[in-house]
């Protein structure tokens, strides 16, 4: 192996982090500052210093990150990918699995234990839940997915099931006693069958670090511990790390508190903020050179995160040449915002930017709908990262199936979606019902249909008929009201089946708003079918523009990034009220901004179409405090942001030319819709 000139291949900050000889070290790696480079060079440096690879533990959060680090470390050491490297490297769960195969006997865990994947866990919980919840007088009981999330969040946060329910699903607190019983039986069943789920792996590893004699074994197993993405650790993981490192103190963690955005998964930002308190001799090294984004984008990112109080102050500096200022664009409404985005995407594509280097990011998945429709109209291929396109989502299809039956009550595929939503109606019963109703002359005759069904199915079938009777009493021109009524009927099912039911409710709300713009059922369903056809007809091998929530975009980067719908009703999320929650939302904004390399566009509508017309919106509070010199504005954006900062509600106007500093401006004139004169007139 040839000797590596670390001082030559690393910048000064990276070199300092890599060559820290001993003791606790917190490396605060700003966005795009080369944290992976630091970790793999740290491993190589330790080995060059004579530390045996098997005495180094490198922990990551994903298999992809673990494989990349192992591959890059081998390359640095002059090894081939196929060569063996005795380094302990992998995710928390994979390392826990290896350890428990050897040391699990100290906790009475057999070495041939089987790991339950997520589906296995849900199946077991479903079986247990059926026995415990069957006596409850409820139309719908919580799904196994929901119960699994309650148990998992409690385990990883090291809190009680009661606390987990209050945080995640307070609406199910009335059956807390039954959920506790389910959790207890779930634990017993796993012990009886010699199985562990993913959370058990971490919990058992933690217990081994505090149990004699394995606590002493683990204290001497590794001489150096390295941890990636420390801001994403949960309480259990942080305790494991502390227990492993408290004796020798040779612990180096890399992370960025400004990118801690996963509290909903039990990640605890206090782990990284309190690291210097837990390890008082800790050395703090900041990686502040950004290799990803233009200086203009980095300056905006610094300004975005500056208002957070609970953070380590950092000042990112780009090493790249100057580029264009990020652009802040206000549009009159959500439809014109979608048109602007599509126009700009078409322009970037015409300039030679490849589609996969363009990303549109948003706070919640339902924010993408208007843009998806506009892209489909223009034949612009796109990929929904980490999720389904709007009209492909199961809950959207479920609700639309009701409207399709109203239009054509013999639509068998729609009945096939609707009937299984009701308890007691399986495949055979569904076929029996459809065979009978298909003989009717109209949907209004449904009440005259007598079918011999089981008691449970008969109750559900009566509910189906009652629901459609209500729908038939509403004019088919009032599509928004029709969808809202279906939503009211569907809501119990949604809440019981999906852990992310709030996001799905938002999707359905967006569907109802979209439908409200139509007054003809046939025309509306044709539009929907067209959108579905675009989704099915997409060329999967053809590169597309990326659409993604901000959470899904973390760790990724693109040449051009659009952030849409930056209103006070979307970012911060309306449910976020406390200062802690607002700070995480600001970190989310920061993460979004730092995905961009060269081009960054921030947009928001000044109004959105609702059931009864357009409603005014205000820009996000995160925009109002930004230095105006950091951005280029169009006229609407400049006026609305300044109006908001003065506590004035801005009323949108039609003039929407892009702000050009070189363009002559009228003197002493306030335009219609402006509460303030142009900035140069102040």
mmCIF file of C-alpha atoms in Angstrom, residues 30-202:
data_model
loop_
_atom_site.group_PDB
_atom_site.id
_atom_site.type_symbol
_atom_site.label_atom_id
_atom_site.label_comp_id
_atom_site.label_asym_id
_atom_site.label_seq_id
_atom_site.Cartn_x
_atom_site.Cartn_y
_atom_site.Cartn_z
ATOM 1 C CA UNK A 30 -21.857 21.600 6.700
ATOM 2 C CA UNK A 31 -23.822 20.717 3.578
ATOM 3 C CA UNK A 32 -21.550 19.725 0.685
ATOM 4 C CA UNK A 33 -18.380 19.878 2.802
ATOM 5 C CA UNK A 34 -17.113 16.334 2.183
ATOM 6 C CA UNK A 35 -18.085 14.380 5.298
ATOM 7 C CA UNK A 36 -17.800 10.982 3.574
ATOM 8 C CA UNK A 37 -14.312 11.945 2.427
ATOM 9 C CA UNK A 38 -13.374 12.672 6.039
ATOM 10 C CA UNK A 39 -14.669 9.348 7.341
ATOM 11 C CA UNK A 40 -12.979 7.125 4.752
ATOM 12 C CA UNK A 41 -9.687 9.016 5.096
ATOM 13 C CA UNK A 42 -9.990 8.760 8.873
ATOM 14 C CA UNK A 43 -10.171 4.972 8.587
ATOM 15 C CA UNK A 44 -7.175 4.921 6.223
ATOM 16 C CA UNK A 45 -5.190 7.246 8.523
ATOM 17 C CA UNK A 46 -5.875 5.098 11.599
ATOM 18 C CA UNK A 47 -4.706 2.001 9.746
ATOM 19 C CA UNK A 48 -1.565 3.830 8.598
ATOM 20 C CA UNK A 49 -0.955 4.723 12.260
ATOM 21 C CA UNK A 50 -0.905 1.013 13.085
ATOM 22 C CA UNK A 51 -4.465 0.515 14.330
ATOM 23 C CA UNK A 52 -5.738 -2.899 13.270
ATOM 24 C CA UNK A 53 -8.822 -2.664 11.005
ATOM 25 C CA UNK A 54 -10.808 -5.002 13.269
ATOM 26 C CA UNK A 55 -10.311 -2.501 16.107
ATOM 27 C CA UNK A 56 -12.237 0.186 14.184
ATOM 28 C CA UNK A 57 -16.033 0.431 14.200
ATOM 29 C CA UNK A 58 -17.659 2.561 11.461
ATOM 30 C CA UNK A 59 -21.432 3.026 11.815
ATOM 31 C CA UNK A 60 -23.730 4.405 9.121
ATOM 32 C CA UNK A 61 -27.488 4.704 8.588
ATOM 33 C CA UNK A 62 -28.012 3.054 5.225
ATOM 34 C CA UNK A 63 -26.583 0.018 3.465
ATOM 35 C CA UNK A 64 -25.805 2.245 0.488
ATOM 36 C CA UNK A 65 -23.662 4.568 2.641
ATOM 37 C CA UNK A 66 -21.955 1.594 4.311
ATOM 38 C CA UNK A 67 -21.113 -0.043 0.985
ATOM 39 C CA UNK A 68 -19.843 3.234 -0.476
ATOM 40 C CA UNK A 69 -17.572 3.871 2.509
ATOM 41 C CA UNK A 70 -16.182 0.335 2.496
ATOM 42 C CA UNK A 71 -15.520 0.553 -1.246
ATOM 43 C CA UNK A 72 -13.823 3.961 -1.014
ATOM 44 C CA UNK A 73 -11.761 2.882 1.995
ATOM 45 C CA UNK A 74 -10.521 -0.189 0.138
ATOM 46 C CA UNK A 75 -9.615 1.944 -2.867
ATOM 47 C CA UNK A 76 -7.630 4.317 -0.621
ATOM 48 C CA UNK A 77 -5.772 1.372 0.863
ATOM 49 C CA UNK A 78 -4.972 -0.071 -2.561
ATOM 50 C CA UNK A 79 -7.375 -2.992 -2.175
ATOM 51 C CA UNK A 80 -9.882 -4.348 -4.671
ATOM 52 C CA UNK A 81 -13.590 -4.468 -3.905
ATOM 53 C CA UNK A 82 -13.401 -8.249 -3.630
ATOM 54 C CA UNK A 83 -10.540 -8.094 -1.107
ATOM 55 C CA UNK A 84 -11.358 -8.664 2.545
ATOM 56 C CA UNK A 85 -11.028 -5.773 5.003
ATOM 57 C CA UNK A 86 -11.499 -6.684 8.668
ATOM 58 C CA UNK A 87 -12.969 -3.274 9.507
ATOM 59 C CA UNK A 88 -16.243 -3.424 11.422
ATOM 60 C CA UNK A 89 -18.406 -1.340 9.112
ATOM 61 C CA UNK A 90 -22.139 -1.221 8.510
ATOM 62 C CA UNK A 91 -25.478 0.111 9.667
ATOM 63 C CA UNK A 92 -26.422 0.071 13.346
ATOM 64 C CA UNK A 93 -28.791 -2.834 12.674
ATOM 65 C CA UNK A 94 -26.333 -4.946 10.646
ATOM 66 C CA UNK A 95 -23.610 -4.601 13.292
ATOM 67 C CA UNK A 96 -26.128 -5.428 16.046
ATOM 68 C CA UNK A 97 -27.108 -8.560 14.129
ATOM 69 C CA UNK A 98 -23.470 -9.730 13.915
ATOM 70 C CA UNK A 99 -22.872 -9.101 17.611
ATOM 71 C CA UNK A 100 -26.039 -10.826 18.786
ATOM 72 C CA UNK A 101 -25.129 -13.992 16.849
ATOM 73 C CA UNK A 102 -22.092 -14.239 19.126
ATOM 74 C CA UNK A 103 -23.106 -12.559 22.383
ATOM 75 C CA UNK A 104 -26.896 -12.906 22.364
ATOM 76 C CA UNK A 105 -26.649 -15.972 24.619
ATOM 77 C CA UNK A 106 -25.988 -13.629 27.543
ATOM 78 C CA UNK A 107 -29.554 -12.348 27.047
ATOM 79 C CA UNK A 108 -30.991 -15.810 26.301
ATOM 80 C CA UNK A 109 -31.210 -14.963 22.599
ATOM 81 C CA UNK A 110 -30.416 -18.052 20.481
ATOM 82 C CA UNK A 111 -27.692 -17.601 17.869
ATOM 83 C CA UNK A 112 -30.076 -18.878 15.196
ATOM 84 C CA UNK A 113 -32.666 -16.150 15.842
ATOM 85 C CA UNK A 114 -34.711 -15.034 12.851
ATOM 86 C CA UNK A 115 -35.097 -11.323 12.015
ATOM 87 C CA UNK A 116 -38.660 -10.237 11.330
ATOM 88 C CA UNK A 117 -38.818 -7.757 8.482
ATOM 89 C CA UNK A 118 -41.480 -5.060 8.485
ATOM 90 C CA UNK A 119 -44.073 -7.247 6.727
ATOM 91 C CA UNK A 120 -43.445 -10.164 9.112
ATOM 92 C CA UNK A 121 -43.931 -7.853 12.101
ATOM 93 C CA UNK A 122 -47.187 -6.511 10.696
ATOM 94 C CA UNK A 123 -48.493 -10.030 10.052
ATOM 95 C CA UNK A 124 -47.785 -11.097 13.626
ATOM 96 C CA UNK A 125 -49.323 -7.903 15.037
ATOM 97 C CA UNK A 126 -52.376 -8.353 12.825
ATOM 98 C CA UNK A 127 -52.951 -11.838 14.195
ATOM 99 C CA UNK A 128 -52.563 -10.676 17.810
ATOM 100 C CA UNK A 129 -54.701 -7.557 17.263
ATOM 101 C CA UNK A 130 -57.549 -9.559 15.812
ATOM 102 C CA UNK A 131 -57.888 -11.535 19.047
ATOM 103 C CA UNK A 132 -57.680 -8.488 21.335
ATOM 104 C CA UNK A 133 -59.648 -5.893 19.391
ATOM 105 C CA UNK A 134 -62.480 -8.091 18.084
ATOM 106 C CA UNK A 135 -64.781 -7.254 21.020
ATOM 107 C CA UNK A 136 -64.511 -3.483 20.601
ATOM 108 C CA UNK A 137 -67.622 -1.784 19.280
ATOM 109 C CA UNK A 138 -65.827 0.088 16.519
ATOM 110 C CA UNK A 139 -66.347 0.273 12.777
ATOM 111 C CA UNK A 140 -62.594 0.307 12.227
ATOM 112 C CA UNK A 141 -59.722 -0.655 14.501
ATOM 113 C CA UNK A 142 -56.117 0.536 14.123
ATOM 114 C CA UNK A 143 -54.143 -1.388 11.513
ATOM 115 C CA UNK A 144 -51.099 -3.485 12.322
ATOM 116 C CA UNK A 145 -48.971 -0.811 10.590
ATOM 117 C CA UNK A 146 -50.215 1.844 12.988
ATOM 118 C CA UNK A 147 -49.668 -0.321 16.071
ATOM 119 C CA UNK A 148 -46.204 -1.248 14.803
ATOM 120 C CA UNK A 149 -45.303 2.427 14.479
ATOM 121 C CA UNK A 150 -46.517 3.197 18.020
ATOM 122 C CA UNK A 151 -44.375 0.382 19.450
ATOM 123 C CA UNK A 152 -41.351 1.248 17.303
ATOM 124 C CA UNK A 153 -41.440 4.968 18.122
ATOM 125 C CA UNK A 154 -41.694 4.172 21.848
ATOM 126 C CA UNK A 155 -38.717 1.797 21.635
ATOM 127 C CA UNK A 156 -36.447 4.103 19.669
ATOM 128 C CA UNK A 157 -37.355 7.175 21.712
ATOM 129 C CA UNK A 158 -37.069 5.228 24.971
ATOM 130 C CA UNK A 159 -40.532 6.383 26.074
ATOM 131 C CA UNK A 160 -43.722 4.638 27.190
ATOM 132 C CA UNK A 161 -46.467 3.483 24.830
ATOM 133 C CA UNK A 162 -48.714 6.138 26.347
ATOM 134 C CA UNK A 163 -46.240 8.882 25.423
ATOM 135 C CA UNK A 164 -45.800 7.400 21.955
ATOM 136 C CA UNK A 165 -49.561 7.377 21.380
ATOM 137 C CA UNK A 166 -49.882 10.992 22.546
ATOM 138 C CA UNK A 167 -47.184 12.097 20.113
ATOM 139 C CA UNK A 168 -48.092 9.955 17.107
ATOM 140 C CA UNK A 169 -51.773 9.033 17.252
ATOM 141 C CA UNK A 170 -53.646 10.678 20.160
ATOM 142 C CA UNK A 171 -56.976 9.732 18.572
ATOM 143 C CA UNK A 172 -56.305 6.099 19.581
ATOM 144 C CA UNK A 173 -55.621 6.828 23.265
ATOM 145 C CA UNK A 174 -59.089 5.490 24.149
ATOM 146 C CA UNK A 175 -57.851 1.964 23.387
ATOM 147 C CA UNK A 176 -54.429 2.380 25.007
ATOM 148 C CA UNK A 177 -55.100 -0.587 27.310
ATOM 149 C CA UNK A 178 -55.659 -2.898 24.341
ATOM 150 C CA UNK A 179 -52.578 -1.582 22.518
ATOM 151 C CA UNK A 180 -50.433 -2.230 25.604
ATOM 152 C CA UNK A 181 -51.773 -5.820 25.689
ATOM 153 C CA UNK A 182 -50.978 -6.245 22.006
ATOM 154 C CA UNK A 183 -47.419 -4.994 22.587
ATOM 155 C CA UNK A 184 -46.946 -7.393 25.486
ATOM 156 C CA UNK A 185 -48.249 -10.382 23.515
ATOM 157 C CA UNK A 186 -46.117 -9.350 20.539
ATOM 158 C CA UNK A 187 -43.032 -9.392 22.753
ATOM 159 C CA UNK A 188 -43.971 -12.786 24.228
ATOM 160 C CA UNK A 189 -44.609 -14.314 20.806
ATOM 161 C CA UNK A 190 -41.218 -13.151 19.534
ATOM 162 C CA UNK A 191 -39.419 -14.592 22.561
ATOM 163 C CA UNK A 192 -41.301 -17.858 22.240
ATOM 164 C CA UNK A 193 -40.436 -18.257 18.554
ATOM 165 C CA UNK A 194 -36.831 -16.999 18.780
ATOM 166 C CA UNK A 195 -37.392 -13.968 16.562
ATOM 167 C CA UNK A 196 -36.343 -10.324 16.778
ATOM 168 C CA UNK A 197 -37.602 -7.313 14.883
ATOM 169 C CA UNK A 198 -35.346 -4.436 13.822
ATOM 170 C CA UNK A 199 -35.978 -2.465 17.005
ATOM 171 C CA UNK A 200 -35.135 -5.502 19.139
ATOM 172 C CA UNK A 201 -31.693 -5.608 17.539
ATOM 173 C CA UNK A 202 -30.832 -2.168 18.890
#
